[in-house]
mmCIF file of C-alpha atoms in Angstrom:
data_model
loop_
_atom_site.group_PDB
_atom_site.id
_atom_site.type_symbol
_atom_site.label_atom_id
_atom_site.label_comp_id
_atom_site.label_asym_id
_atom_site.label_seq_id
_atom_site.Cartn_x
_atom_site.Cartn_y
_atom_site.Cartn_z
ATOM 1 C CA MET A 239 13.711 33.222 15.613
ATOM 2 C CA SER A 240 12.186 36.548 14.717
ATOM 3 C CA PHE A 241 8.283 37.105 13.331
ATOM 4 C CA PHE A 242 9.268 37.123 9.740
ATOM 5 C CA GLU A 243 11.427 33.928 9.924
ATOM 6 C CA ILE A 244 8.600 32.240 11.642
ATOM 7 C CA PHE A 245 5.984 33.290 9.151
ATOM 8 C CA LEU A 246 8.267 32.323 6.318
ATOM 9 C CA LEU A 247 8.616 29.023 7.860
ATOM 10 C CA LEU A 248 4.785 28.362 8.211
ATOM 11 C CA ALA A 249 4.253 29.563 4.695
ATOM 12 C CA VAL A 250 7.027 27.136 3.274
ATOM 13 C CA LEU A 251 5.610 24.090 5.752
ATOM 14 C CA GLY A 252 2.138 24.786 4.724
ATOM 15 C CA PHE A 253 2.769 24.714 1.088
ATOM 16 C CA PHE A 254 4.795 21.346 1.297
ATOM 17 C CA ILE A 255 1.662 19.839 3.498
ATOM 18 C CA GLY A 256 -0.875 20.681 0.910
ATOM 19 C CA PHE A 257 1.288 19.444 -1.964
ATOM 20 C CA ILE A 258 2.064 16.508 -0.124
ATOM 21 C CA SER A 259 -1.650 15.869 0.808
ATOM 22 C CA GLY A 260 -2.660 16.493 -2.470
ATOM 23 C CA LEU A 261 -0.240 14.097 -4.137
ATOM 24 C CA VAL A 262 -1.136 10.946 -1.916
ATOM 25 C CA GLY A 263 -4.806 11.856 -0.884
ATOM 26 C CA MET A 264 -4.666 12.208 2.634
ATOM 27 C CA GLY A 265 -5.920 15.214 5.151
ATOM 28 C CA GLY A 266 -3.721 17.585 5.638
ATOM 29 C CA GLY A 267 -4.547 17.489 9.682
ATOM 30 C CA ILE A 268 -2.118 14.370 10.006
ATOM 31 C CA LEU A 269 0.776 16.717 9.083
ATOM 32 C CA PHE A 270 -0.731 20.033 10.249
ATOM 33 C CA VAL A 271 -1.123 19.016 14.097
ATOM 34 C CA PRO A 272 2.464 17.817 14.739
ATOM 35 C CA THR A 273 4.008 20.603 12.991
ATOM 36 C CA PHE A 274 2.203 23.133 14.829
ATOM 37 C CA TRP A 275 3.155 21.417 18.277
ATOM 38 C CA PHE A 276 6.884 22.251 17.439
ATOM 39 C CA ILE A 277 6.009 25.561 15.953
ATOM 40 C CA PHE A 278 3.631 26.891 18.577
ATOM 41 C CA PRO A 279 6.336 27.299 21.514
ATOM 42 C CA LEU A 280 8.288 29.468 19.182
ATOM 43 C CA LEU A 281 5.335 31.956 18.894
ATOM 44 C CA LYS A 282 5.236 32.140 22.674
ATOM 45 C CA ILE A 283 2.145 30.173 23.038
ATOM 46 C CA LYS A 284 1.406 29.100 26.854
ATOM 47 C CA PRO A 285 2.466 25.298 26.695
ATOM 48 C CA GLU A 286 -0.829 24.288 28.041
ATOM 49 C CA LEU A 287 -2.639 25.708 25.140
ATOM 50 C CA VAL A 288 -0.056 24.495 22.539
ATOM 51 C CA VAL A 289 -2.028 21.232 21.743
ATOM 52 C CA LYS A 290 -5.402 22.832 21.955
ATOM 53 C CA SER A 291 -4.328 25.759 19.762
ATOM 54 C CA ALA A 292 -2.633 23.111 17.081
ATOM 55 C CA VAL A 293 -6.108 20.953 16.613
ATOM 56 C CA ALA A 294 -7.697 24.310 16.579
ATOM 57 C CA THR A 295 -5.544 25.814 13.778
ATOM 58 C CA SER A 296 -5.427 22.631 12.427
ATOM 59 C CA SER A 297 -9.387 22.695 11.712
ATOM 60 C CA ALA A 298 -8.776 26.129 10.427
ATOM 61 C CA CYS A 299 -6.521 25.306 7.654
ATOM 62 C CA MET A 300 -8.347 21.858 6.708
ATOM 63 C CA THR A 301 -11.579 24.177 6.416
ATOM 64 C CA ILE A 302 -9.792 26.285 3.802
ATOM 65 C CA THR A 303 -7.787 23.613 2.057
ATOM 66 C CA THR A 304 -10.819 21.159 1.180
ATOM 67 C CA PHE A 305 -13.394 24.031 0.407
ATOM 68 C CA THR A 306 -11.910 23.897 -3.476
ATOM 69 C CA SER A 307 -11.941 20.251 -3.204
ATOM 70 C CA ALA A 308 -15.139 19.777 -2.002
ATOM 71 C CA TYR A 309 -16.767 22.227 -4.716
ATOM 72 C CA HIS A 310 -14.742 20.320 -7.752
ATOM 73 C CA HIS A 311 -16.276 16.834 -6.470
ATOM 74 C CA LEU A 312 -20.099 18.433 -6.191
ATOM 75 C CA LYS A 313 -19.626 19.483 -10.180
ATOM 76 C CA THR A 314 -18.179 16.187 -10.790
ATOM 77 C CA GLY A 315 -21.657 14.580 -9.693
ATOM 78 C CA TYR A 316 -19.892 11.728 -7.705
ATOM 79 C CA LEU A 317 -20.821 13.100 -4.156
ATOM 80 C CA ASN A 318 -23.859 11.136 -2.819
ATOM 81 C CA LYS A 319 -26.207 13.691 -1.412
ATOM 82 C CA GLU A 320 -27.919 10.885 0.834
ATOM 83 C CA ILE A 321 -24.961 9.213 2.226
ATOM 84 C CA PHE A 322 -23.615 12.998 2.710
ATOM 85 C CA LYS A 323 -26.681 13.878 4.504
ATOM 86 C CA ASN A 324 -26.408 10.971 7.043
ATOM 87 C CA LEU A 325 -22.778 10.949 7.361
ATOM 88 C CA LEU A 326 -23.276 14.741 8.594
ATOM 89 C CA LEU A 327 -25.998 13.843 11.135
ATOM 90 C CA GLY A 328 -23.597 11.869 12.828
ATOM 91 C CA ALA A 329 -20.258 14.101 12.095
ATOM 92 C CA ILE A 330 -21.629 17.345 13.343
ATOM 93 C CA PRO A 331 -22.806 16.454 17.099
ATOM 94 C CA GLY A 332 -19.383 14.327 16.956
ATOM 95 C CA VAL A 333 -17.322 17.138 16.192
ATOM 96 C CA ILE A 334 -18.804 19.341 18.604
ATOM 97 C CA LEU A 335 -18.258 16.228 21.520
ATOM 98 C CA GLY A 336 -14.524 16.122 20.167
ATOM 99 C CA ALA A 337 -13.797 19.625 20.426
ATOM 100 C CA SER A 338 -15.730 19.808 24.063
ATOM 101 C CA LEU A 339 -13.597 16.942 25.200
ATOM 102 C CA THR A 340 -9.886 18.656 24.138
ATOM 103 C CA SER A 341 -11.184 21.628 25.240
ATOM 104 C CA LEU A 342 -12.610 21.287 28.480
ATOM 105 C CA PHE A 343 -11.629 17.951 30.172
ATOM 106 C CA LEU A 344 -9.005 16.102 28.161
ATOM 107 C CA PRO A 345 -5.237 16.848 29.494
ATOM 108 C CA PRO A 346 -2.652 18.047 26.543
ATOM 109 C CA HIS A 347 -0.824 14.786 26.938
ATOM 110 C CA PHE A 348 -3.782 12.547 26.755
ATOM 111 C CA VAL A 349 -4.564 14.065 23.128
ATOM 112 C CA LYS A 350 -0.692 13.603 22.067
ATOM 113 C CA ILE A 351 -1.057 9.710 23.038
ATOM 114 C CA CYS A 352 -4.273 9.649 20.989
ATOM 115 C CA PHE A 353 -2.877 11.489 18.203
ATOM 116 C CA SER A 354 0.264 9.030 18.458
ATOM 117 C CA LEU A 355 -1.699 5.831 18.241
ATOM 118 C CA PHE A 356 -4.063 7.282 15.384
ATOM 119 C CA LEU A 357 -0.717 7.906 13.349
ATOM 120 C CA ILE A 358 0.298 4.026 14.167
ATOM 121 C CA VAL A 359 -2.661 2.716 13.247
ATOM 122 C CA MET A 360 -3.033 4.772 9.955
ATOM 123 C CA ALA A 361 0.704 3.693 9.190
ATOM 124 C CA TYR A 362 0.390 0.037 10.036
ATOM 125 C CA ARG A 363 -3.222 0.262 7.619
ATOM 126 C CA MET A 364 -1.081 2.067 5.042
ATOM 127 C CA LEU A 365 1.753 -0.417 4.778
ATOM 128 C CA LYS A 366 -0.345 -3.833 5.057
ATOM 129 C CA GLY A 367 -2.767 -2.379 2.160
ATOM 130 C CA GLY A 368 -6.023 -4.004 1.735
ATOM 131 C CA LYS A 369 -7.767 -6.518 -0.435
ATOM 132 C CA LYS A 370 -9.270 -4.703 -3.300
ATOM 133 C CA LYS A 371 -13.345 -5.469 -2.898
ATOM 134 C CA LYS A 372 -15.296 -5.467 -6.156
ATOM 135 C CA GLU A 373 -17.877 -3.052 -6.489
ATOM 136 C CA THR A 374 -21.119 -4.351 -5.840
ATOM 137 C CA TYR A 375 -23.204 -0.847 -6.453
ATOM 138 C CA LYS A 376 -24.876 -0.039 -9.444
ATOM 139 C CA ILE A 377 -23.506 3.265 -10.819
ATOM 140 C CA LYS A 378 -25.842 4.970 -13.096
ATOM 141 C CA ASN A 379 -24.347 6.433 -16.294
ATOM 142 C CA GLU A 380 -25.086 9.929 -16.188
ATOM 143 C CA LYS A 381 -24.653 11.053 -12.780
ATOM 144 C CA HIS A 382 -22.258 8.248 -11.315
ATOM 145 C CA ILE A 383 -24.615 7.979 -8.212
ATOM 146 C CA SER A 384 -24.883 4.558 -6.291
ATOM 147 C CA ASN A 385 -27.743 2.847 -4.923
ATOM 148 C CA ALA A 386 -27.629 3.980 -1.389
ATOM 149 C CA LYS A 387 -30.670 2.180 -0.204
ATOM 150 C CA ALA A 388 -28.988 -0.779 0.397
ATOM 151 C CA ASN A 389 -26.730 0.741 3.011
ATOM 152 C CA SER A 390 -28.013 1.436 6.587
ATOM 153 C CA LYS A 391 -28.641 4.665 7.575
ATOM 154 C CA ILE A 392 -27.650 4.077 11.251
ATOM 155 C CA LYS A 393 -24.261 2.660 10.453
ATOM 156 C CA ILE A 394 -23.939 5.711 8.167
ATOM 157 C CA ILE A 395 -24.566 7.728 10.925
ATOM 158 C CA LEU A 396 -22.398 6.067 13.298
ATOM 159 C CA ILE A 397 -19.236 6.476 10.871
ATOM 160 C CA GLY A 398 -20.098 9.828 10.510
ATOM 161 C CA MET A 399 -20.189 10.714 14.204
ATOM 162 C CA LEU A 400 -16.887 8.171 15.093
ATOM 163 C CA ALA A 401 -15.237 10.069 12.503
ATOM 164 C CA GLY A 402 -16.474 13.723 13.966
ATOM 165 C CA ILE A 403 -15.267 12.639 17.288
ATOM 166 C CA LEU A 404 -11.725 12.206 15.925
ATOM 167 C CA ALA A 405 -11.650 15.120 13.806
ATOM 168 C CA GLY A 406 -12.787 17.364 16.470
ATOM 169 C CA MET A 407 -10.797 15.781 18.961
ATOM 170 C CA LEU A 408 -7.466 15.557 17.439
ATOM 171 C CA GLY A 409 -7.774 18.061 14.236
ATOM 172 C CA ALA A 410 -7.564 15.238 11.971
ATOM 173 C CA GLY A 411 -8.296 11.632 11.495
ATOM 174 C CA GLY A 412 -11.933 12.117 10.077
ATOM 175 C CA GLY A 413 -11.360 12.028 6.442
ATOM 176 C CA ALA A 414 -9.152 8.945 6.657
ATOM 177 C CA LEU A 415 -11.466 7.173 8.328
ATOM 178 C CA ILE A 416 -14.699 8.094 6.485
ATOM 179 C CA THR A 417 -13.371 6.856 2.845
ATOM 180 C CA PRO A 418 -12.038 3.353 3.728
ATOM 181 C CA MET A 419 -15.371 2.738 6.011
ATOM 182 C CA LEU A 420 -17.616 3.693 3.248
ATOM 183 C CA TYR A 421 -15.590 1.519 0.602
ATOM 184 C CA ASN A 422 -15.282 -1.508 3.066
ATOM 185 C CA PHE A 423 -18.002 -1.640 4.998
ATOM 186 C CA CYS A 424 -20.901 0.035 2.830
ATOM 187 C CA ASN A 425 -19.832 -1.198 -0.637
ATOM 188 C CA VAL A 426 -19.646 2.630 -1.794
ATOM 189 C CA PRO A 427 -17.905 3.134 -4.805
ATOM 190 C CA ILE A 428 -14.170 4.367 -4.165
ATOM 191 C CA LYS A 429 -14.674 7.633 -6.554
ATOM 192 C CA GLU A 430 -18.113 8.362 -4.920
ATOM 193 C CA ALA A 431 -16.656 7.637 -1.117
ATOM 194 C CA MET A 432 -13.875 10.002 -1.716
ATOM 195 C CA ALA A 433 -16.231 12.746 -2.942
ATOM 196 C CA THR A 434 -18.893 12.713 -0.100
ATOM 197 C CA ASN A 435 -15.676 12.295 2.220
ATOM 198 C CA THR A 436 -14.267 15.643 1.063
ATOM 199 C CA GLY A 437 -17.524 17.266 1.521
ATOM 200 C CA VAL A 438 -18.007 16.073 5.114
ATOM 201 C CA VAL A 439 -14.536 16.821 6.121
ATOM 202 C CA PHE A 440 -15.096 20.422 4.762
ATOM 203 C CA LEU A 441 -17.914 21.218 7.308
ATOM 204 C CA SER A 442 -16.651 19.190 9.722
ATOM 205 C CA SER A 443 -13.609 21.176 9.685
ATOM 206 C CA LEU A 444 -15.827 24.652 9.859
ATOM 207 C CA VAL A 445 -17.874 23.129 12.744
ATOM 208 C CA SER A 446 -14.597 22.172 14.670
ATOM 209 C CA THR A 447 -13.121 25.640 14.072
ATOM 210 C CA LEU A 448 -15.943 27.253 15.400
ATOM 211 C CA SER A 449 -16.700 24.885 18.301
ATOM 212 C CA TYR A 450 -12.977 25.714 19.300
ATOM 213 C CA ILE A 451 -13.477 29.475 18.915
ATOM 214 C CA PHE A 452 -16.821 29.096 20.805
ATOM 215 C CA PHE A 453 -15.053 27.306 23.894
ATOM 216 C CA GLY A 454 -11.942 29.772 23.594
ATOM 217 C CA ILE A 455 -13.995 32.731 24.197
ATOM 218 C CA LYS A 456 -16.064 30.842 27.140
ATOM 219 C CA ASN A 457 -13.082 29.839 28.695
ATOM 220 C CA LYS A 458 -11.219 33.632 28.104
ATOM 221 C CA VAL A 459 -8.539 32.090 26.182
ATOM 222 C CA ASP A 460 -6.994 34.721 23.727
ATOM 223 C CA GLN A 461 -4.409 31.791 22.039
ATOM 224 C CA TYR A 462 -6.875 29.233 21.146
ATOM 225 C CA PHE A 463 -5.950 29.286 17.384
ATOM 226 C CA LEU A 464 -4.167 31.550 14.926
#
């Protein structure tokens, strides 16, 4: 395939991935990463770097695609700043740890296995569905902010760290984990959980992208992400 054909293919795939992600409300990384696995060999990226490049590029794409959504949710007032701050306390070091694992230690086939297992778990969860829970938090009429005091700070930080490790290691999964865990285990209203999650995904993706750039430069790799 010529460079123009590959460029056109990536543009079309990017459009459809963005459309599907917005339609069903899931993170684009779940679709970006496996797409890049198949596309990057056509760009003559070294085989040993394909998986790392896919994860890094997915993080870069997520940074761009989630910015507008995060800004919109911030304006609506649904983004819970207290929960957001606590999630970031765990997510940022988690992302750096996850990115370092994929960049420096984990073999590509192991990352693929982890990503595949994550997809299986997500598919099972979507097929099984979940019982609706009553929202137990009181919501303020003006700003729609829940009473976050009842939440355990440690619990939220751990959720953020787990999501960050997944996002940094796999280039996806952080956002898919945060919303249901906030809703099911912390009793955060669903709209507030989704809004707060979007902000965390944006900053986590940005940190993940910068981490892969750093590790790529450190290891003198010139093909880490596009």
